[in-house]
Amino acid sequence: MILHYIFDPLCGWCYAAAPLVEVARSIPGLEVRFHAGGMMTGSNRRPITPEWRAHVMPHDLRIAKLTGQVFGDAYLDGLLNDLGAVMDSEPPTTAILAAEALGGRGLDMLARLQRAHYIEGRRIADPAVLTDMAVDIGMNPQAFTAFFGNVSGEATRYHISASRNLLEQVGGKGFPTFVLEYGRQRETLSIGSWLGQPDTWREYLLERVETAQD
């Protein structure tokens, strides 16, 4: 059984779902495949502005209340007031692809980038920050930089395009979208009831995997 995870590294609701991804990765017999959809790429890149802060703050507060996910002061009072920062999904997506190519560590990189952004208030579109994050998860910086170069540009944009095509195929409404695939069937899951409920989510996945194996 495969759980497809369609996400963006700068998506607040994907951060809300991070504990669910962590649980899914621990389920025997379930493979988690990630698909980064490029929410803030090209013309959709955004600079930090007071208007942007006002837009995201209510969502962040709702996520924190619903799930217990932490939003650090360095993010709330630092990054969201950093008018020189640009929200660009492409560099962190490239970093995730590089980590996957280098050692199957794409989802580990995503988790580290989410902490860097939402807790530490780091600029995760900055190549230097991305290299720091690679080192934090145990990667050689020179090797990571080489792989980052290999999958940047066209390769990253191809991945984003394929992810968006999958999102459309499964009828997903945005990020995050979870899709269970078993045999020739795909089922798009509505995860709202599981946000903040990782134990219930674990029980559900274990039951689905067990049923599929019968």
Coordinates of C-alpha atoms in Angstrom, one line a residue:
M1 CA 0.0 0.0 0.0
I2 CA 1.2 3.5 -0.9
L3 CA 0.3 6.8 0.7
H4 CA 0.9 9.6 -1.7
Y5 CA 1.5 13.0 0.1
I6 CA 1.0 16.1 -2.1
F7 CA 2.4 19.1 -0.2
D8 CA 4.4 22.3 -0.3
P9 CA 7.2 23.1 2.1
L10 CA 5.7 26.6 2.7
C11 CA 2.2 25.4 3.3
G12 CA 1.0 26.0 6.8
W13 CA -1.6 23.2 6.7
C14 CA 1.1 20.9 5.5
Y15 CA 2.9 21.8 8.7
A16 CA -0.3 21.0 10.5
A17 CA -0.2 17.6 8.9
A18 CA 3.4 16.9 9.7
P19 CA 2.7 14.6 12.7
L20 CA 0.4 12.5 10.4
V21 CA 3.2 12.1 7.9
E22 CA 5.6 11.1 10.7
V23 CA 3.1 8.4 11.9
A24 CA 2.5 7.2 8.3
R25 CA 6.2 6.6 7.9
S26 CA 6.3 4.3 10.9
I27 CA 3.6 2.0 9.6
P28 CA 4.9 -1.4 8.5
G29 CA 3.8 -2.3 5.0
L30 CA 3.0 1.4 4.0
E31 CA 5.2 3.3 1.6
V32 CA 5.0 7.1 1.8
R33 CA 5.7 8.9 -1.5
F34 CA 6.0 12.7 -1.6
H35 CA 5.0 15.0 -4.3
A36 CA 5.8 18.7 -4.0
G37 CA 3.4 21.0 -5.8
G38 CA 5.1 24.3 -6.0
M39 CA 2.5 26.5 -4.3
M40 CA 4.8 29.5 -4.3
T41 CA 6.9 29.3 -7.5
G42 CA 7.2 31.5 -10.5
S43 CA 4.7 34.3 -10.4
N44 CA 3.3 33.0 -7.2
R45 CA 6.4 33.8 -5.2
R46 CA 5.7 36.3 -2.5
P47 CA 7.7 38.8 -0.5
I48 CA 7.0 39.1 3.2
T49 CA 4.8 42.2 3.7
P50 CA 2.6 43.4 6.5
E51 CA -0.4 42.3 4.4
W52 CA 1.0 38.8 4.1
R53 CA 1.6 38.6 7.8
A54 CA -2.0 39.6 8.4
H55 CA -3.2 37.0 6.0
V56 CA -1.3 34.0 7.4
M57 CA -1.5 34.8 11.1
P58 CA -5.1 33.7 11.6
H59 CA -4.4 30.4 9.9
D60 CA -1.3 29.8 12.0
L61 CA -3.2 30.5 15.2
R62 CA -5.9 28.1 14.1
I63 CA -3.4 25.4 13.2
A64 CA -1.6 25.8 16.6
K65 CA -4.9 25.5 18.5
L66 CA -6.2 22.6 16.4
T67 CA -3.0 20.5 16.3
G68 CA -0.6 21.8 19.0
Q69 CA 2.0 22.5 16.3
V70 CA 4.5 25.1 17.6
F71 CA 5.0 28.5 15.8
G72 CA 8.1 30.0 17.3
D73 CA 8.6 33.7 18.2
A74 CA 11.4 33.8 15.6
Y75 CA 8.8 33.0 13.0
L76 CA 5.9 35.1 14.3
D77 CA 7.8 38.2 15.4
G78 CA 10.9 37.6 13.2
L79 CA 10.4 36.1 9.8
L80 CA 6.9 37.5 9.4
N81 CA 8.4 40.9 9.9
D82 CA 11.4 40.3 7.7
L83 CA 10.5 42.5 4.7
G84 CA 13.5 41.4 2.7
A85 CA 12.5 37.7 2.7
V86 CA 10.9 36.0 -0.3
M87 CA 8.5 33.1 0.0
D88 CA 9.7 30.8 -2.8
S89 CA 8.9 27.1 -2.8
E90 CA 11.3 26.1 -5.5
P91 CA 14.7 26.1 -3.6
P92 CA 13.4 24.1 -0.6
T93 CA 11.7 21.7 -3.0
T94 CA 15.0 21.2 -4.8
A95 CA 16.6 20.6 -1.4
I96 CA 14.1 17.9 -0.6
L97 CA 14.7 16.2 -4.0
A98 CA 18.4 16.4 -3.5
A99 CA 18.1 14.8 0.0
E100 CA 16.0 12.1 -1.5
A101 CA 18.4 11.5 -4.4
L102 CA 21.4 11.5 -2.0
G103 CA 20.1 9.1 0.6
G104 CA 16.3 8.6 0.5
R105 CA 16.0 11.5 3.0
G106 CA 13.5 13.7 1.3
L107 CA 10.8 13.6 4.0
D108 CA 13.5 14.1 6.7
M109 CA 14.6 17.2 4.9
L110 CA 11.0 18.4 4.7
A111 CA 10.5 18.0 8.4
R112 CA 13.7 19.9 9.1
L113 CA 12.7 22.7 6.8
Q114 CA 9.3 23.0 8.4
R115 CA 10.9 23.4 11.8
A116 CA 13.4 25.9 10.4
H117 CA 10.6 28.0 8.9
Y118 CA 7.8 27.8 11.5
I119 CA 9.9 27.6 14.7
E120 CA 13.3 29.1 13.9
G121 CA 12.2 31.8 11.5
R122 CA 14.8 30.9 8.9
R123 CA 14.7 31.8 5.2
I124 CA 14.4 28.4 3.7
A125 CA 14.7 29.7 0.2
D126 CA 18.3 30.7 0.9
P127 CA 20.8 28.1 -0.4
A128 CA 23.1 28.6 2.6
V129 CA 20.2 27.8 5.0
L130 CA 19.3 24.7 2.9
T131 CA 22.9 23.5 3.2
D132 CA 22.8 24.0 6.9
M133 CA 19.6 21.9 7.1
A134 CA 21.3 19.1 5.1
V135 CA 24.1 19.1 7.6
D136 CA 21.6 19.0 10.5
I137 CA 20.1 15.8 9.2
G138 CA 23.5 14.2 8.8
M139 CA 24.4 14.9 5.1
N140 CA 27.8 15.8 3.7
P141 CA 27.5 19.5 2.6
Q142 CA 29.6 19.1 -0.5
A143 CA 27.7 16.0 -1.6
F144 CA 24.4 17.8 -0.9
T145 CA 25.5 20.9 -2.9
A146 CA 26.4 18.6 -5.8
F147 CA 23.0 16.9 -5.8
F148 CA 21.2 20.2 -5.3
G149 CA 22.8 21.4 -8.5
N150 CA 21.8 18.2 -10.3
V151 CA 18.1 18.5 -9.5
S152 CA 17.7 22.3 -9.6
G153 CA 16.0 24.1 -12.4
E154 CA 14.3 21.8 -15.0
A155 CA 14.3 18.7 -12.8
T156 CA 12.6 20.4 -10.0
R157 CA 10.1 22.1 -12.2
Y158 CA 9.3 18.7 -13.8
H159 CA 8.7 17.2 -10.4
I160 CA 6.4 20.1 -9.5
S161 CA 4.5 19.7 -12.8
A162 CA 4.0 16.0 -12.2
S163 CA 2.8 16.6 -8.7
R164 CA 0.2 19.1 -9.9
N165 CA -0.9 16.6 -12.5
L166 CA -1.4 14.0 -9.8
L167 CA -3.3 16.5 -7.7
E168 CA -5.7 17.1 -10.6
Q169 CA -6.0 13.4 -11.3
V170 CA -7.1 12.5 -7.8
G171 CA -9.4 15.5 -7.4
G172 CA -7.4 17.1 -4.7
K173 CA -8.4 20.6 -3.6
G174 CA -5.0 21.8 -2.5
F175 CA -2.2 21.2 -0.1
P176 CA -1.9 18.9 1.7
T177 CA -3.6 16.0 -0.1
F178 CA -3.3 12.4 0.9
V179 CA -4.1 9.5 -1.4
L180 CA -4.0 5.8 -0.6
E181 CA -3.1 3.5 -3.5
Y182 CA -3.7 -0.2 -3.3
G183 CA -3.8 -2.5 -6.3
R184 CA -5.1 -0.4 -9.1
Q185 CA -7.3 1.8 -6.8
R186 CA -6.6 5.3 -5.5
E187 CA -8.6 6.8 -2.7
T188 CA -8.2 10.5 -1.8
L189 CA -8.5 11.0 2.0
S190 CA -10.2 13.8 3.8
I191 CA -7.8 14.4 6.7
G192 CA -9.6 17.1 8.5
S193 CA -10.8 14.8 11.3
W194 CA -7.3 13.4 11.9
L195 CA -5.4 16.8 12.3
G196 CA -4.2 16.8 15.8
Q197 CA -5.2 13.2 16.2
P198 CA -2.1 11.2 15.3
D199 CA -3.0 8.1 17.4
T200 CA -6.4 7.8 15.7
W201 CA -4.7 8.2 12.3
R202 CA -2.2 5.5 13.2
E203 CA -5.1 3.1 14.1
Y204 CA -6.8 3.9 10.8
L205 CA -3.7 3.3 8.7
L206 CA -2.8 0.1 10.5
E207 CA -6.4 -1.2 9.8
R208 CA -6.2 -0.2 6.2
V209 CA -2.8 -1.9 5.7
E210 CA -4.0 -5.1 7.5
T211 CA -7.1 -5.2 5.4
A212 CA -5.1 -4.8 2.2
Q213 CA -2.9 -7.7 3.2
D214 CA -5.7 -10.1 3.9

